[in-house]
């Protein structure tokens, strides 16, 4: 979650994360300091690469794709 995202506040992301965790759903949360709502489009290259890595790792682990 981009920590400077004011459209989707961190508090809401934490509520969803906590609710899913409480229900026994396997969840992960990645935090991106200094990034805003446009992380995936105009964020710093390092953050964008890390975001994609986290997403791909999660998809691979849950979809069984190599």
Short mmCIF file of N, CA and C in Angstrom, two decimals, residues 11-66:
data_model
loop_
_atom_site.label_atom_id
_atom_site.label_comp_id
_atom_site.label_asym_id
_atom_site.label_seq_id
_atom_site.Cartn_x
_atom_site.Cartn_y
_atom_site.Cartn_z
N UNK A 11 -5.51 3.33 6.71
CA UNK A 11 -6.41 2.79 7.74
C UNK A 11 -7.41 1.80 7.14
N UNK A 12 -7.91 2.10 5.95
CA UNK A 12 -8.85 1.19 5.30
C UNK A 12 -8.16 -0.09 4.85
N UNK A 13 -6.95 0.03 4.34
CA UNK A 13 -6.19 -1.15 3.92
C UNK A 13 -5.90 -2.04 5.13
N UNK A 14 -5.57 -1.42 6.25
CA UNK A 14 -5.30 -2.20 7.47
C UNK A 14 -6.56 -2.89 7.98
N UNK A 15 -7.71 -2.22 7.87
CA UNK A 15 -8.97 -2.85 8.29
C UNK A 15 -9.26 -4.08 7.44
N UNK A 16 -9.09 -3.97 6.14
CA UNK A 16 -9.33 -5.11 5.25
C UNK A 16 -8.33 -6.23 5.54
N UNK A 17 -7.07 -5.88 5.67
CA UNK A 17 -6.03 -6.86 5.98
C UNK A 17 -6.36 -7.61 7.27
N UNK A 18 -6.73 -6.87 8.30
CA UNK A 18 -7.04 -7.47 9.60
C UNK A 18 -8.27 -8.36 9.53
N UNK A 19 -9.30 -7.90 8.83
CA UNK A 19 -10.53 -8.70 8.70
C UNK A 19 -10.25 -10.01 7.98
N UNK A 20 -9.50 -9.95 6.89
CA UNK A 20 -9.18 -11.17 6.15
C UNK A 20 -8.33 -12.11 6.99
N UNK A 21 -7.36 -11.56 7.69
CA UNK A 21 -6.48 -12.36 8.55
C UNK A 21 -7.32 -13.05 9.63
N UNK A 22 -8.26 -12.32 10.22
CA UNK A 22 -9.14 -12.87 11.26
C UNK A 22 -9.97 -14.03 10.72
N UNK A 23 -10.34 -13.96 9.45
CA UNK A 23 -11.12 -15.02 8.82
C UNK A 23 -10.26 -16.20 8.36
N UNK A 24 -8.96 -16.10 8.59
CA UNK A 24 -8.07 -17.19 8.23
C UNK A 24 -7.57 -17.16 6.80
N UNK A 25 -7.79 -16.04 6.12
CA UNK A 25 -7.32 -15.91 4.74
C UNK A 25 -5.83 -15.58 4.76
N UNK A 26 -5.07 -16.24 3.89
CA UNK A 26 -3.64 -15.93 3.79
C UNK A 26 -3.49 -14.60 3.07
N UNK A 27 -2.96 -13.62 3.76
CA UNK A 27 -2.81 -12.28 3.19
C UNK A 27 -1.40 -11.77 3.42
N UNK A 28 -1.02 -10.84 2.58
CA UNK A 28 0.24 -10.12 2.73
C UNK A 28 -0.04 -8.65 2.46
N UNK A 29 0.75 -7.81 3.11
CA UNK A 29 0.65 -6.39 2.83
C UNK A 29 2.05 -5.84 2.63
N UNK A 30 2.23 -5.14 1.54
CA UNK A 30 3.50 -4.47 1.26
C UNK A 30 3.25 -2.97 1.39
N UNK A 31 4.14 -2.29 2.07
CA UNK A 31 4.01 -0.85 2.28
C UNK A 31 5.08 -0.12 1.46
N UNK A 32 4.68 0.96 0.82
CA UNK A 32 5.57 1.72 -0.04
C UNK A 32 5.65 3.17 0.44
N UNK A 33 6.64 3.49 1.26
CA UNK A 33 6.80 4.85 1.77
C UNK A 33 7.05 5.85 0.63
N UNK A 34 6.46 7.02 0.76
CA UNK A 34 6.70 8.09 -0.20
C UNK A 34 5.94 7.94 -1.51
N UNK A 35 5.12 6.90 -1.63
CA UNK A 35 4.36 6.70 -2.87
C UNK A 35 2.89 7.06 -2.63
N UNK A 36 2.20 7.43 -3.73
CA UNK A 36 0.80 7.80 -3.61
C UNK A 36 -0.09 6.86 -4.44
N UNK A 37 -1.31 7.27 -4.68
CA UNK A 37 -2.30 6.44 -5.36
C UNK A 37 -1.84 6.01 -6.76
N UNK A 38 -0.96 6.77 -7.36
CA UNK A 38 -0.48 6.49 -8.72
C UNK A 38 0.79 5.64 -8.73
N UNK A 39 1.04 4.91 -7.68
CA UNK A 39 2.25 4.08 -7.58
C UNK A 39 2.49 3.25 -8.83
N UNK A 40 1.48 2.56 -9.32
CA UNK A 40 1.70 1.64 -10.44
C UNK A 40 1.89 2.34 -11.77
N UNK A 41 1.53 3.61 -11.85
CA UNK A 41 1.66 4.34 -13.11
C UNK A 41 2.81 5.33 -13.11
N UNK A 42 3.00 6.02 -12.01
CA UNK A 42 4.02 7.07 -12.02
C UNK A 42 4.89 7.06 -10.77
N UNK A 43 4.89 5.95 -10.05
CA UNK A 43 5.74 5.85 -8.86
C UNK A 43 7.21 5.74 -9.24
N UNK A 44 8.05 5.82 -8.24
CA UNK A 44 9.49 5.66 -8.49
C UNK A 44 9.74 4.28 -9.09
N UNK A 45 10.64 4.17 -10.05
CA UNK A 45 10.90 2.87 -10.69
C UNK A 45 11.20 1.75 -9.69
N UNK A 46 11.97 2.04 -8.66
CA UNK A 46 12.30 1.02 -7.66
C UNK A 46 11.03 0.49 -6.98
N UNK A 47 10.12 1.39 -6.64
CA UNK A 47 8.87 1.00 -5.99
C UNK A 47 7.98 0.22 -6.94
N UNK A 48 7.94 0.63 -8.19
CA UNK A 48 7.11 -0.07 -9.18
C UNK A 48 7.60 -1.49 -9.41
N UNK A 49 8.92 -1.65 -9.48
CA UNK A 49 9.49 -2.99 -9.65
C UNK A 49 9.18 -3.85 -8.43
N UNK A 50 9.33 -3.29 -7.24
CA UNK A 50 9.04 -4.05 -6.01
C UNK A 50 7.56 -4.42 -5.94
N UNK A 51 6.69 -3.49 -6.32
CA UNK A 51 5.24 -3.78 -6.34
C UNK A 51 4.95 -4.96 -7.26
N UNK A 52 5.50 -4.93 -8.46
CA UNK A 52 5.26 -6.02 -9.42
C UNK A 52 5.83 -7.33 -8.91
N UNK A 53 6.99 -7.28 -8.27
CA UNK A 53 7.59 -8.49 -7.72
C UNK A 53 6.68 -9.10 -6.65
N UNK A 54 6.18 -8.28 -5.75
CA UNK A 54 5.29 -8.76 -4.69
C UNK A 54 4.03 -9.37 -5.30
N UNK A 55 3.44 -8.69 -6.28
CA UNK A 55 2.22 -9.19 -6.92
C UNK A 55 2.47 -10.51 -7.64
N UNK A 56 3.55 -10.59 -8.41
CA UNK A 56 3.85 -11.82 -9.14
C UNK A 56 4.16 -12.98 -8.21
N UNK A 57 4.90 -12.71 -7.14
CA UNK A 57 5.19 -13.76 -6.16
C UNK A 57 3.90 -14.30 -5.55
N UNK A 58 2.98 -13.41 -5.21
CA UNK A 58 1.71 -13.84 -4.61
C UNK A 58 0.90 -14.66 -5.61
N UNK A 59 0.81 -14.17 -6.85
CA UNK A 59 0.06 -14.90 -7.87
C UNK A 59 0.67 -16.27 -8.14
N UNK A 60 1.99 -16.32 -8.23
CA UNK A 60 2.66 -17.61 -8.46
C UNK A 60 2.36 -18.59 -7.33
N UNK A 61 2.41 -18.11 -6.11
CA UNK A 61 2.20 -19.01 -4.98
C UNK A 61 0.76 -19.49 -4.87
N UNK A 62 -0.19 -18.71 -5.38
CA UNK A 62 -1.59 -19.09 -5.26
C UNK A 62 -2.19 -19.70 -6.52
N UNK A 63 -1.54 -19.48 -7.65
CA UNK A 63 -2.05 -20.04 -8.90
C UNK A 63 -1.21 -21.21 -9.39
N UNK A 64 -0.06 -21.43 -8.73
CA UNK A 64 0.79 -22.54 -9.12
C UNK A 64 1.50 -22.33 -10.44
N UNK A 65 1.70 -21.08 -10.82
CA UNK A 65 2.37 -20.76 -12.08
C UNK A 65 3.85 -20.58 -11.81
N UNK A 66 4.68 -21.13 -12.67
CA UNK A 66 6.14 -21.02 -12.49
C UNK A 66 6.66 -19.69 -12.97
#
